[in-house]
Structures are given as C-alpha cells and as structure tokens.
Amino acid sequence: MYQNVRKQNEEIRELMNEFSAKMVGFYNNLHTKPVGRPVEKETWEHLEHQQIPENGRPLKEVYEEMQRDIYSNILLAQHPRSFSCVPSTASLLSWMGDVMTNAYNPHASCKINAPTADLVEKKLIRWMCDRAGYCEEAGGLFVSGGSIANLTAMTAARDTKLTEDQRSNAVVYLSDQTHVSAAKGLHMIGFGKNQIRIIAADEEFRMDMDALKEAVAQDLQAGRKPFAVIASAGTTNTGSVDPMKEIAALCREYDMWMHVDGAFGASALLSGQYRKKLDGIELSDSLSWDAHKWMMQTYGCSVVLVQNQDALVRSFAAHPEYLKDAETSEDNVEFWDLGPELTRPARGLKLWLTLQTLGSRGLGNVIDHGCGLAELAEQILIEEKEWEIISRAQLGIINFRFKGNGTKTEQELDVMNQEIARIVTESGFAQVFTTKLKGKKVLRMCTINPETREKDIRDTIERLIETAGKVQNY
C-alpha cells in the first residue's frame, strides 16, 4: 500500500507540474477565450450516465477527462468581459495561495493547531477593522462568503439586542435592494417574513430614510420592537450605498443594531478616491466583506467584522472537555468561538499572500480601475440617442437600456432588452445579464475585473448596439 501511494504521488507531481504551466497560459490568454459556451450533448450524456467505479481508474485518464468534460464547460466569471452578477476578480496569486494552503491543510480554528496561520488571520482581521474605522475592541472571522458573514453577524445582533421573550416581536429593516442572503439568514436564525420590513429605495436606489423612519414609528406604535437595520455598501443591482450616517443615528436613537452588507462594495475602503462613498460605515455594529469579490481572491474568502468581538463570543463560544487542551490564547477565545464552524480552513492565507505581493495600494488601484471603467461605459452610452441610463455608474456598476426611437411599448422594450442580453451572452464574446429597476428590464454591467481594458468596454457596448439594431427589426 505504501509503495502504491508513493507511486501515485509521483504521478500527481508530474500532472500538477503540467497543470500549473497550463493554468498560467490559460490566464495569460483569457481575452482570446469565450466567456462561456454550451455543453456538448455527448459530454452531458457521458457524465449523466457515468457511475462511481468499484475499483477505480488510472489517475491520468481521470485527470484528462475532468479537464475535457468538466473544467472546459464552466462559465468564466473571471473573464475580462464577464460583466454579470459580481464577476470574479480571482488572480493566480490567490490560486497559488489556495494550492499551498490546501496542500498543508491546516486546521485553523485554534492557535495550537496552526499558530502562525492563526496570527496572520488575526492580523488581517485587525487590518480590515482598521480600514473600516472600527475600534480596538473590534474583531471578526474569515468565513466562506457574504451569506454566512451576514448570518453570523445577525446571530450576534439577535443575541446582543434581544431576550428570548423579545425575539418573536422583533422587527428587522432592509431595503428592496438588499441582497437576498440577508433575508435568508434572518429566516435561518428564527425570524419570520412578518418580522422583516422591506423599505423602498429612493431615486438613487438607496434606502429611503423617510420610509425607514415611518416604518419604525409604525412598529413602535403597534407594540413591536425595532431591532436591526441592514444597510448596503454597494448593492448588487446598482452599486448604491445606503445613507450610513443617517441610519446609524436612527439605530442609536432606538437602540437598534446596524449591520452593513458590504460584500463587494466594502472593498472601496482600500481606495483613496472612492473611500469617501462609504463614510459612516465606521458607525455600524457589524460588517460583511467578501475578499473574493473585489480583492482578487478565489471563492471562499470573506470576513465578518464586529465592533465588539465579545458579541460573537456570546453567540458562538463553546468549551467542551475534548477541546480543553487546545485553549491556548490568553482569553481562551479561539476562532471556533467566533462563528458557527468548528473545523475551518485557513481562508485568509491566500489574501495575505496577495497583499504581501501587491501591497494595499495595488488593491486600491484595482478598485479605482473598476470604478473608472463603469464611468467610461456611462460616458459612451450618454452619446447614444436610442439608449438611456437607468442607474449611473456607482462602484463599478452601471444599468442602462435600449429605448429605441419611441415607437415601442414598455413591454416590447423589456422583451427586446432581454433578447439583446441573451444574444450577446450566448455569443460567448461577453456576458451581460439583465435586472429590473423602476419597473423596467435593464442591462447591467459590473466592470470590476482588473484585467478588463477600455477596449473591452467599447467593444462590448458596440456589440450591444449592433444587436439592438438587429432585434428591433425582427
């Protein structure tokens, strides 16, 4: 058995050397590749009918099959012309950190298992707290993504602000632009739909403060307990930032918890030019921030930050007998005391590698570049008479719409814009999806990839315009 493992390990070494060279070439030539392509029928049928073998198969055969049938049929969110959702900005630096960390496989829930990894993650958490303007008592945890970050923060909020008797009467306030993960997380920790107030957004797609104040007043009059507000620092739809200072003041007045979903937008804290858009974020009680969205990390690298780390400890600390020997920190607080996971990977090491290589200014330049590209797209589209801007460029996102020459109905325009997005995306040249704003179907571009060039923006808009001309003649 030992000899077989050694032989297999040597084969793995050869294949991974080959794979590393292939991936460097792949990333260096992303511009030449389609963003996505349909899966061939034969490939789908082969995988659909494939079973788990009883005795296994040759490693090289499996390696080549996965390259051909699985990895070659993935939509490339890291492609420079992937403009849908919040596209991946993953770099080979983060991938390198991923490979190294996964190879050593540290158990990163406590200091005794991986002391230096523990130190590095704590330094990163402190650095991110400082960027957010949080106090010395602040702390946090690396988690898998914004959904878990939001859930973790709101669990701490619930346990800090509410007694068990108050939970069924508590109310949380979100805007109609808040990411769906917030409501999902609230459901998971025991809040019903009737406890979640959806506040209308204003003309700039920010939480409307008058509507929020009115909702709080109505709930107080009805004998309910206003408990928390979830603000957005860069909404997924438009990149808009809710009025942080006003929300913070209201939360202080009524003893509510203020959480900020900064999944992608919090990365603007690294920018000298755009940091001011997040003024007031330092007044929040907690913050979610995905490094895998705008900080060039592969997926699975997010943080939840809180102004007072004790809030996380109160919700998640557990000290069973079988973990006593691992309690080595001075205050007996380990990472497993700050969140729902006991066993957890060292998610922050790849971010540390990236920051040590590029520096914080390097990542700040990435933010400035992405915001500038969305502003370029806006400038181009303003000159097109048959197109309209629905939401101006904000934090690397712009929404716009083909409106034609005024002869089409709103319903017809909705269908046409959906068709424009479909045709351009299915061509493989660029990925542009739609969303709905002000009751209209609109095209949306998120331009945050640092490898995206001005030419990519101009060429994609040109394709959209050409496609619109064909679609309106159907």
Tab-separated table of C-alpha atoms in Angstrom:
chain	number	residue	atom	x	y	z
A	1	MET	CA	0.000	0.000	0.000
A	2	TYR	CA	2.817	2.397	0.944
A	3	GLN	CA	4.612	1.822	-2.361
A	4	ASN	CA	1.394	2.363	-4.307
A	5	VAL	CA	0.827	5.696	-2.594
A	6	ARG	CA	4.380	6.826	-3.325
A	7	LYS	CA	3.997	5.860	-6.974
A	8	GLN	CA	0.680	7.716	-7.194
A	9	ASN	CA	2.231	10.780	-5.554
A	10	GLU	CA	4.937	10.872	-8.214
A	11	GLU	CA	2.273	10.757	-10.902
A	12	ILE	CA	0.426	13.598	-9.155
A	13	ARG	CA	3.650	15.628	-9.172
A	14	GLU	CA	4.016	15.237	-12.932
A	15	LEU	CA	0.373	16.041	-13.647
A	16	MET	CA	0.346	19.094	-11.371
A	17	ASN	CA	3.516	20.451	-12.969
A	18	GLU	CA	1.752	20.155	-16.296
A	19	PHE	CA	-1.405	21.700	-14.861
A	20	SER	CA	0.428	24.719	-13.405
A	21	ALA	CA	2.002	25.527	-16.757
A	22	LYS	CA	-1.365	25.109	-18.447
A	23	MET	CA	-3.127	27.467	-16.000
A	24	VAL	CA	-0.564	30.231	-16.456
A	25	GLY	CA	-1.127	30.042	-20.196
A	26	PHE	CA	-4.887	29.923	-19.634
A	27	TYR	CA	-4.926	33.128	-17.569
A	28	ASN	CA	-2.474	34.901	-19.858
A	29	ASN	CA	-4.820	34.314	-22.807
A	30	LEU	CA	-8.233	34.782	-21.209
A	31	HIS	CA	-9.071	37.643	-23.591
A	32	THR	CA	-8.958	35.220	-26.532
A	33	LYS	CA	-11.365	32.717	-24.990
A	34	PRO	CA	-15.169	32.777	-24.982
A	35	VAL	CA	-16.755	33.770	-21.683
A	36	GLY	CA	-18.892	30.652	-21.891
A	37	ARG	CA	-20.130	28.046	-24.296
A	38	PRO	CA	-22.935	25.486	-24.331
A	39	VAL	CA	-22.112	21.970	-23.138
A	40	GLU	CA	-21.993	19.481	-25.984
A	41	LYS	CA	-24.753	16.874	-25.893
A	42	GLU	CA	-22.297	13.964	-25.913
A	43	THR	CA	-20.414	15.369	-22.918
A	44	TRP	CA	-23.597	15.849	-20.925
A	45	GLU	CA	-24.859	12.360	-21.678
A	46	HIS	CA	-21.491	10.820	-20.801
A	47	LEU	CA	-21.394	12.483	-17.372
A	48	GLU	CA	-25.065	11.848	-16.743
A	49	HIS	CA	-24.609	8.107	-17.170
A	50	GLN	CA	-21.180	7.820	-15.554
A	51	GLN	CA	-21.086	5.827	-12.318
A	52	ILE	CA	-18.651	5.618	-9.396
A	53	PRO	CA	-16.303	2.710	-10.280
A	54	GLU	CA	-15.787	-0.081	-7.776
A	55	ASN	CA	-12.067	-0.497	-8.394
A	56	GLY	CA	-11.027	2.947	-9.568
A	57	ARG	CA	-9.396	4.080	-12.807
A	58	PRO	CA	-5.956	5.327	-13.913
A	59	LEU	CA	-5.253	8.781	-12.492
A	60	LYS	CA	-4.087	10.317	-15.771
A	61	GLU	CA	-7.254	9.130	-17.506
A	62	VAL	CA	-9.436	10.767	-14.826
A	63	TYR	CA	-7.315	13.949	-14.898
A	64	GLU	CA	-7.673	14.308	-18.667
A	65	GLU	CA	-11.378	13.519	-18.558
A	66	MET	CA	-12.026	16.213	-15.946
A	67	GLN	CA	-10.061	18.750	-17.987
A	68	ARG	CA	-12.028	17.897	-21.111
A	69	ASP	CA	-15.552	17.345	-19.776
A	70	ILE	CA	-15.869	19.414	-16.586
A	71	TYR	CA	-13.431	22.297	-16.332
A	72	SER	CA	-13.797	23.156	-20.018
A	73	ASN	CA	-17.538	23.677	-19.571
A	74	ILE	CA	-17.566	26.360	-16.893
A	75	LEU	CA	-18.728	29.921	-17.402
A	76	LEU	CA	-15.607	32.038	-16.835
A	77	ALA	CA	-16.661	34.576	-14.218
A	78	GLN	CA	-13.026	35.722	-14.091
A	79	HIS	CA	-13.057	36.580	-17.807
A	80	PRO	CA	-12.323	40.277	-18.558
A	81	ARG	CA	-15.642	40.535	-20.442
A	82	SER	CA	-17.769	38.850	-17.788
A	83	PHE	CA	-19.953	41.734	-16.635
A	84	SER	CA	-22.865	39.918	-14.970
A	85	CYS	CA	-23.625	39.477	-11.260
A	86	VAL	CA	-20.464	40.469	-9.377
A	87	PRO	CA	-17.816	38.797	-11.538
A	88	SER	CA	-14.793	37.075	-10.075
A	89	THR	CA	-11.548	39.035	-9.964
A	90	ALA	CA	-9.551	35.957	-8.937
A	91	SER	CA	-5.842	36.113	-9.695
A	92	LEU	CA	-3.180	33.448	-9.934
A	93	LEU	CA	-1.719	34.867	-6.717
A	94	SER	CA	-4.821	33.797	-4.814
A	95	TRP	CA	-4.865	30.471	-6.655
A	96	MET	CA	-1.259	29.940	-5.626
A	97	GLY	CA	-2.208	30.647	-2.012
A	98	ASP	CA	-5.131	28.246	-2.335
A	99	VAL	CA	-2.909	25.454	-3.620
A	100	MET	CA	-0.310	25.962	-0.905
A	101	THR	CA	-2.858	26.195	1.913
A	102	ASN	CA	-4.858	23.188	0.733
A	103	ALA	CA	-1.686	21.133	0.370
A	104	TYR	CA	-0.709	21.699	4.014
A	105	ASN	CA	-4.380	21.531	5.077
A	106	PRO	CA	-4.132	23.470	8.352
A	107	HIS	CA	-6.931	23.152	10.902
A	108	ALA	CA	-7.347	26.867	11.528
A	109	SER	CA	-9.911	27.001	14.305
A	110	CYS	CA	-7.428	27.367	17.143
A	111	LYS	CA	-3.935	28.670	17.764
A	112	ILE	CA	-2.398	25.374	18.861
A	113	ASN	CA	-3.053	23.668	15.509
A	114	ALA	CA	-1.662	26.397	13.253
A	115	PRO	CA	-0.116	29.182	15.365
A	116	THR	CA	1.377	31.295	12.580
A	117	ALA	CA	-1.682	30.922	10.340
A	118	ASP	CA	-3.763	31.976	13.359
A	119	LEU	CA	-1.523	35.029	13.822
A	120	VAL	CA	-1.738	36.013	10.153
A	121	GLU	CA	-5.536	35.751	10.040
A	122	LYS	CA	-5.821	37.847	13.200
A	123	LYS	CA	-3.512	40.486	11.690
A	124	LEU	CA	-5.670	40.559	8.555
A	125	ILE	CA	-8.853	40.913	10.608
A	126	ARG	CA	-7.293	43.812	12.540
A	127	TRP	CA	-6.131	45.451	9.302
A	128	MET	CA	-9.637	45.193	7.812
A	129	CYS	CA	-11.186	46.531	11.026
A	130	ASP	CA	-8.818	49.498	10.832
A	131	ARG	CA	-9.810	50.113	7.200
A	132	ALA	CA	-13.457	50.140	8.251
A	133	GLY	CA	-12.722	52.579	11.093
A	134	TYR	CA	-13.657	50.074	13.795
A	135	CYS	CA	-12.492	50.425	17.412
A	136	GLU	CA	-9.826	48.463	19.312
A	137	GLU	CA	-12.418	46.033	20.727
A	138	ALA	CA	-13.409	45.013	17.196
A	139	GLY	CA	-12.730	41.588	15.769
A	140	GLY	CA	-14.050	39.026	13.387
A	141	LEU	CA	-13.630	35.850	11.447
A	142	PHE	CA	-12.900	34.583	7.952
A	143	VAL	CA	-15.913	32.684	6.594
A	144	SER	CA	-16.906	31.137	3.279
A	145	GLY	CA	-18.889	34.045	1.841
A	146	GLY	CA	-21.184	37.009	2.344
A	147	SER	CA	-24.209	34.844	3.096
A	148	ILE	CA	-22.513	33.225	6.092
A	149	ALA	CA	-20.991	36.563	7.106
A	150	ASN	CA	-24.452	38.149	7.194
A	151	LEU	CA	-25.905	35.183	9.072
A	152	THR	CA	-23.078	35.253	11.633
A	153	ALA	CA	-23.422	38.990	12.234
A	154	MET	CA	-27.190	38.844	12.617
A	155	THR	CA	-26.930	35.956	15.064
A	156	ALA	CA	-24.670	38.124	17.222
A	157	ALA	CA	-27.071	41.043	16.782
A	158	ARG	CA	-30.050	38.941	17.887
A	159	ASP	CA	-28.253	37.634	20.964
A	160	THR	CA	-26.948	41.089	21.910
A	161	LYS	CA	-30.121	43.106	21.457
A	162	LEU	CA	-32.938	40.675	22.260
A	163	THR	CA	-34.000	38.434	25.101
A	164	GLU	CA	-35.613	35.153	24.091
A	165	ASP	CA	-39.013	36.580	25.010
A	166	GLN	CA	-38.491	39.533	22.670
A	167	ARG	CA	-37.471	37.558	19.586
A	168	SER	CA	-40.974	36.825	18.272
A	169	ASN	CA	-41.884	40.520	18.460
A	170	ALA	CA	-38.697	41.934	16.917
A	171	VAL	CA	-38.520	43.642	13.511
A	172	VAL	CA	-35.601	43.994	11.065
A	173	TYR	CA	-35.442	46.600	8.288
A	174	LEU	CA	-33.981	46.022	4.800
A	175	SER	CA	-34.321	47.930	1.552
A	176	ASP	CA	-35.809	46.496	-1.619
A	177	GLN	CA	-32.251	46.481	-2.992
A	178	THR	CA	-30.731	44.466	-0.105
A	179	HIS	CA	-29.124	41.178	-1.143
A	180	VAL	CA	-31.381	38.143	-0.738
A	181	SER	CA	-28.850	36.472	1.571
A	182	ALA	CA	-29.844	38.864	4.357
A	183	ALA	CA	-33.464	37.720	4.456
A	184	LYS	CA	-32.395	34.100	4.035
A	185	GLY	CA	-30.043	34.375	7.015
A	186	LEU	CA	-32.732	36.004	9.149
A	187	HIS	CA	-35.062	33.115	8.359
A	188	MET	CA	-32.386	30.621	9.381
A	189	ILE	CA	-31.986	32.236	12.811
A	190	GLY	CA	-35.689	32.280	13.534
A	191	PHE	CA	-37.239	35.424	12.069
A	192	GLY	CA	-40.478	35.065	10.101
A	193	LYS	CA	-41.423	37.008	6.999
A	194	ASN	CA	-43.766	39.173	9.052
A	195	GLN	CA	-40.732	40.362	11.051
A	196	ILE	CA	-38.828	41.639	8.025
A	197	ARG	CA	-39.750	45.104	6.747
A	198	ILE	CA	-38.768	45.868	3.158
A	199	ILE	CA	-38.132	49.602	2.831
A	200	ALA	CA	-38.473	51.248	-0.571
A	201	ALA	CA	-35.372	52.694	-2.190
A	202	ASP	CA	-35.155	56.302	-3.311
A	203	GLU	CA	-34.435	57.564	-6.823
A	204	GLU	CA	-30.756	56.686	-6.392
A	205	PHE	CA	-31.640	53.168	-5.200
A	206	ARG	CA	-30.574	53.895	-1.613
A	207	MET	CA	-32.688	53.051	1.408
A	208	ASP	CA	-35.266	55.827	1.743
A	209	MET	CA	-34.796	57.387	5.178
A	210	ASP	CA	-38.293	58.866	5.393
A	211	ALA	CA	-39.796	55.452	4.648
A	212	LEU	CA	-37.493	53.810	7.195
A	213	LYS	CA	-38.385	56.289	9.941
A	214	GLU	CA	-42.080	55.878	9.204
A	215	ALA	CA	-41.827	52.062	9.373
A	216	VAL	CA	-40.011	52.228	12.718
A	217	ALA	CA	-42.626	54.608	14.122
A	218	GLN	CA	-45.474	52.371	12.957
A	219	ASP	CA	-43.903	49.288	14.520
A	220	LEU	CA	-43.342	51.086	17.823
A	221	GLN	CA	-46.957	52.234	17.844
A	222	ALA	CA	-48.081	48.657	17.195
A	223	GLY	CA	-46.076	47.428	20.177
A	224	ARG	CA	-43.338	45.735	18.141
A	225	LYS	CA	-39.602	46.006	18.856
A	226	PRO	CA	-37.428	47.574	16.137
A	227	PHE	CA	-34.284	45.513	16.435
A	228	ALA	CA	-31.886	45.987	13.493
A	229	VAL	CA	-31.272	47.722	10.169
A	230	ILE	CA	-29.269	46.044	7.412
A	231	ALA	CA	-27.668	48.690	5.228
A	232	SER	CA	-25.870	48.065	1.939
A	233	ALA	CA	-22.428	49.315	0.983
A	234	GLY	CA	-22.707	48.672	-2.736
A	235	THR	CA	-25.915	46.900	-3.727
A	236	THR	CA	-25.665	44.076	-6.228
A	237	ASN	CA	-28.106	45.726	-8.636
A	238	THR	CA	-26.708	49.239	-8.825
A	239	GLY	CA	-23.671	49.624	-6.559
A	240	SER	CA	-25.586	52.180	-4.499
A	241	VAL	CA	-24.614	52.901	-0.893
A	242	ASP	CA	-27.284	53.449	1.730
A	243	PRO	CA	-27.098	56.652	3.848
A	244	MET	CA	-24.816	55.260	6.556
A	245	LYS	CA	-24.693	58.219	8.922
A	246	GLU	CA	-28.454	58.726	8.948
A	247	ILE	CA	-29.101	55.024	9.507
A	248	ALA	CA	-26.537	54.935	12.315
A	249	ALA	CA	-28.190	57.897	14.030
A	250	LEU	CA	-31.601	56.227	13.846
A	251	CYS	CA	-30.178	52.983	15.221
A	252	ARG	CA	-28.606	54.826	18.157
A	253	GLU	CA	-31.895	56.604	18.871
A	254	TYR	CA	-33.871	53.353	19.089
A	255	ASP	CA	-31.102	51.026	20.341
A	256	MET	CA	-31.043	49.012	17.104
A	257	TRP	CA	-28.125	47.039	15.677
A	258	MET	CA	-26.723	48.397	12.402
A	259	HIS	CA	-25.270	45.766	10.096
A	260	VAL	CA	-23.687	46.666	6.757
A	261	ASP	CA	-23.704	44.197	3.895
A	262	GLY	CA	-20.510	45.276	2.176
A	263	ALA	CA	-19.966	42.030	0.313
A	264	PHE	CA	-18.436	43.639	-2.764
A	265	GLY	CA	-18.625	47.361	-2.050
A	266	ALA	CA	-16.663	47.374	1.210
A	267	SER	CA	-13.512	46.890	-0.862
A	268	ALA	CA	-13.817	50.589	-1.767
A	269	LEU	CA	-12.338	51.141	1.703
A	270	LEU	CA	-8.993	50.392	0.021
A	271	SER	CA	-9.366	53.235	-2.480
A	272	GLY	CA	-8.167	56.750	-1.835
A	273	GLN	CA	-10.530	58.065	-4.495
A	274	TYR	CA	-13.752	56.198	-3.642
A	275	ARG	CA	-13.385	55.581	0.114
A	276	LYS	CA	-15.483	58.666	0.868
A	277	LYS	CA	-18.555	56.983	-0.638
A	278	LEU	CA	-18.599	54.714	2.421
A	279	ASP	CA	-18.439	57.499	5.019
A	280	GLY	CA	-20.384	56.419	8.087
A	281	ILE	CA	-19.561	52.725	7.775
A	282	GLU	CA	-17.378	53.133	10.876
A	283	LEU	CA	-20.574	53.769	12.873
A	284	SER	CA	-22.026	50.324	12.127
A	285	ASP	CA	-22.053	47.448	14.612
A	286	SER	CA	-21.027	44.807	12.088
A	287	LEU	CA	-19.876	44.428	8.503
A	288	SER	CA	-19.667	41.644	5.923
A	289	TRP	CA	-16.860	41.950	3.361
A	290	ASP	CA	-16.005	39.483	0.593
A	291	ALA	CA	-12.352	39.460	-0.425
A	292	HIS	CA	-13.310	37.053	-3.215
A	293	LYS	CA	-15.349	39.723	-4.947
A	294	TRP	CA	-13.104	42.743	-5.483
A	295	MET	CA	-9.808	41.817	-3.807
A	296	MET	CA	-8.676	39.300	-6.433
A	297	GLN	CA	-9.322	36.202	-4.307
A	298	THR	CA	-10.655	32.831	-5.377
A	299	TYR	CA	-14.003	31.909	-3.854
A	300	GLY	CA	-14.345	31.119	-0.169
A	301	CYS	CA	-12.636	34.217	1.295
A	302	SER	CA	-14.987	36.524	3.190
A	303	VAL	CA	-14.938	38.189	6.588
A	304	VAL	CA	-17.476	39.209	9.189
A	305	LEU	CA	-16.345	42.107	11.367
A	306	VAL	CA	-17.971	43.383	14.571
A	307	GLN	CA	-17.289	46.481	16.630
A	308	ASN	CA	-17.131	44.378	19.779
A	309	GLN	CA	-15.769	40.850	19.360
A	310	ASP	CA	-17.482	39.807	22.603
A	311	ALA	CA	-20.759	39.833	20.665
A	312	LEU	CA	-19.533	36.885	18.590
A	313	VAL	CA	-18.163	35.101	21.657
A	314	ARG	CA	-21.541	35.326	23.414
A	315	SER	CA	-23.268	33.683	20.459
A	316	PHE	CA	-20.778	31.022	19.425
A	317	ALA	CA	-18.336	30.133	22.223
A	318	ALA	CA	-18.423	26.517	23.373
A	319	HIS	CA	-15.861	24.786	25.587
A	320	PRO	CA	-16.405	21.036	25.691
A	321	GLU	CA	-13.923	18.877	27.586
A	322	TYR	CA	-12.338	17.426	24.455
A	323	LEU	CA	-11.188	20.910	23.378
A	324	LYS	CA	-9.666	21.997	26.692
A	325	ASP	CA	-6.076	21.187	25.673
A	326	ALA	CA	-6.446	23.401	22.569
A	327	GLU	CA	-7.378	26.511	24.553
A	328	THR	CA	-4.071	28.349	24.399
A	329	SER	CA	-4.982	32.005	23.899
A	330	GLU	CA	-4.774	34.325	26.909
A	331	ASP	CA	-8.512	34.939	26.980
A	332	ASN	CA	-9.416	31.398	25.868
A	333	VAL	CA	-11.041	32.806	22.730
A	334	GLU	CA	-10.266	30.865	19.555
A	335	PHE	CA	-11.672	31.242	16.053
A	336	TRP	CA	-14.149	28.434	16.753
A	337	ASP	CA	-15.627	30.724	19.434
A	338	LEU	CA	-16.426	33.431	16.888
A	339	GLY	CA	-18.594	31.621	14.344
A	340	PRO	CA	-20.596	28.502	13.512
A	341	GLU	CA	-17.689	26.346	12.278
A	342	LEU	CA	-15.560	24.126	14.486
A	343	THR	CA	-13.253	22.759	11.791
A	344	ARG	CA	-12.356	25.533	9.375
A	345	PRO	CA	-9.643	26.114	6.746
A	346	ALA	CA	-7.174	28.997	6.881
A	347	ARG	CA	-9.115	31.081	4.374
A	348	GLY	CA	-7.061	34.217	4.901
A	349	LEU	CA	-3.622	32.928	3.893
A	350	LYS	CA	-4.197	33.438	0.172
A	351	LEU	CA	-5.268	37.023	0.875
A	352	TRP	CA	-2.109	37.523	2.952
A	353	LEU	CA	-0.003	36.231	0.038
A	354	THR	CA	-1.770	38.620	-2.348
A	355	LEU	CA	-1.400	41.651	-0.094
A	356	GLN	CA	2.237	40.921	0.671
A	357	THR	CA	2.914	40.711	-3.074
A	358	LEU	CA	0.822	43.635	-4.383
A	359	GLY	CA	0.530	45.836	-1.308
A	360	SER	CA	-2.628	47.617	-0.195
A	361	ARG	CA	-2.053	50.337	-2.804
A	362	GLY	CA	-2.058	47.691	-5.533
A	363	LEU	CA	-5.524	46.543	-4.492
A	364	GLY	CA	-6.653	50.155	-4.149
A	365	ASN	CA	-5.687	50.653	-7.794
A	366	VAL	CA	-7.896	47.675	-8.697
A	367	ILE	CA	-10.874	49.466	-7.125
A	368	ASP	CA	-10.129	52.720	-8.951
A	369	HIS	CA	-9.755	50.860	-12.253
A	370	GLY	CA	-13.129	49.102	-11.928
A	371	CYS	CA	-14.989	52.277	-10.991
A	372	GLY	CA	-13.358	54.145	-13.869
A	373	LEU	CA	-14.487	51.550	-16.402
A	374	ALA	CA	-18.137	51.876	-15.348
A	375	GLU	CA	-17.829	55.648	-15.670
A	376	LEU	CA	-16.368	55.160	-19.152
A	377	ALA	CA	-19.343	52.989	-20.113
A	378	GLU	CA	-21.661	55.741	-18.884
A	379	GLN	CA	-19.868	58.360	-20.985
A	380	ILE	CA	-20.172	56.202	-24.106
A	381	LEU	CA	-23.859	55.420	-23.591
A	382	ILE	CA	-24.849	59.020	-22.893
A	383	GLU	CA	-23.901	59.808	-26.501
A	384	GLU	CA	-26.240	57.105	-27.865
A	385	LYS	CA	-29.673	58.652	-28.507
A	386	GLU	CA	-31.524	55.324	-28.557
A	387	TRP	CA	-30.154	54.303	-25.158
A	388	GLU	CA	-30.882	55.577	-21.647
A	389	ILE	CA	-29.031	55.391	-18.335
A	390	ILE	CA	-31.256	53.916	-15.613
A	391	SER	CA	-28.689	53.933	-12.820
A	392	ARG	CA	-25.499	55.949	-13.158
A	393	ALA	CA	-22.071	54.398	-12.600
A	394	GLN	CA	-21.591	53.593	-8.919
A	395	LEU	CA	-18.755	51.468	-7.515
A	396	GLY	CA	-18.129	49.729	-10.822
A	397	ILE	CA	-21.782	49.062	-11.771
A	398	ILE	CA	-23.956	50.740	-14.385
A	399	ASN	CA	-27.507	49.984	-15.576
A	400	PHE	CA	-28.839	51.105	-18.933
A	401	ARG	CA	-31.479	50.257	-21.501
A	402	PHE	CA	-32.191	50.288	-25.192
A	403	LYS	CA	-35.203	52.570	-25.638
A	404	GLY	CA	-35.344	52.770	-29.430
A	405	ASN	CA	-36.921	55.652	-31.297
A	406	GLY	CA	-40.015	55.908	-29.125
A	407	THR	CA	-42.295	53.644	-31.169
A	408	LYS	CA	-42.121	50.571	-28.898
A	409	THR	CA	-44.217	49.901	-25.807
A	410	GLU	CA	-42.601	49.336	-22.426
A	411	GLN	CA	-43.446	45.647	-22.650
A	412	GLU	CA	-41.847	45.388	-26.089
A	413	LEU	CA	-38.737	47.165	-24.833
A	414	ASP	CA	-38.477	44.728	-21.925
A	415	VAL	CA	-38.542	41.806	-24.339
A	416	MET	CA	-36.014	43.455	-26.627
A	417	ASN	CA	-33.529	44.197	-23.850
A	418	GLN	CA	-33.813	40.639	-22.574
A	419	GLU	CA	-33.127	39.391	-26.103
A	420	ILE	CA	-30.140	41.702	-26.531
A	421	ALA	CA	-28.585	40.290	-23.346
A	422	ARG	CA	-29.286	36.713	-24.413
A	423	ILE	CA	-27.763	37.068	-27.872
A	424	VAL	CA	-24.586	38.803	-26.694
A	425	THR	CA	-24.095	36.367	-23.819
A	426	GLU	CA	-24.719	33.261	-25.928
A	427	SER	CA	-22.228	34.524	-28.498
A	428	GLY	CA	-19.516	33.945	-25.901
A	429	PHE	CA	-17.928	37.342	-26.546
A	430	ALA	CA	-19.206	38.936	-23.344
A	431	GLN	CA	-21.586	38.141	-20.522
A	432	VAL	CA	-24.238	40.779	-19.881
A	433	PHE	CA	-27.336	39.943	-17.850
A	434	THR	CA	-30.488	41.933	-17.109
A	435	THR	CA	-32.123	43.104	-13.916
A	436	LYS	CA	-35.279	45.085	-13.163
A	437	LEU	CA	-35.215	48.692	-11.987
A	438	LYS	CA	-38.090	51.179	-11.807
A	439	GLY	CA	-40.311	48.504	-13.323
A	440	LYS	CA	-38.120	48.220	-16.425
A	441	LYS	CA	-35.982	45.378	-17.742
A	442	VAL	CA	-32.480	46.841	-17.980
A	443	LEU	CA	-28.993	45.747	-18.988
A	444	ARG	CA	-26.409	45.738	-16.226
A	445	MET	CA	-22.610	45.767	-16.382
A	446	CYS	CA	-20.290	45.217	-13.412
A	447	THR	CA	-16.814	46.233	-14.555
A	448	ILE	CA	-14.600	45.368	-11.588
A	449	ASN	CA	-12.152	42.911	-13.196
A	450	PRO	CA	-8.629	44.414	-13.136
A	451	GLU	CA	-7.851	42.666	-16.448
A	452	THR	CA	-10.721	44.409	-18.238
A	453	ARG	CA	-9.463	47.028	-20.684
A	454	GLU	CA	-11.148	50.113	-22.084
A	455	LYS	CA	-11.291	48.260	-25.396
A	456	ASP	CA	-13.362	45.504	-23.756
A	457	ILE	CA	-15.906	48.093	-22.611
A	458	ARG	CA	-16.090	49.812	-26.008
A	459	ASP	CA	-16.283	46.533	-27.947
A	460	THR	CA	-18.998	45.118	-25.676
A	461	ILE	CA	-21.157	48.235	-25.936
A	462	GLU	CA	-20.654	48.185	-29.699
A	463	ARG	CA	-21.915	44.591	-29.761
A	464	LEU	CA	-24.941	45.562	-27.684
A	465	ILE	CA	-25.761	48.433	-30.048
A	466	GLU	CA	-25.359	46.234	-33.124
A	467	THR	CA	-27.542	43.543	-31.569
A	468	ALA	CA	-30.220	46.093	-30.683
A	469	GLY	CA	-30.354	47.171	-34.306
A	470	LYS	CA	-30.994	43.587	-35.399
A	471	VAL	CA	-33.510	42.849	-32.650
A	472	GLN	CA	-35.720	45.852	-33.374
A	473	ASN	CA	-36.033	44.720	-36.981
A	474	TYR	CA	-37.324	41.226	-36.089
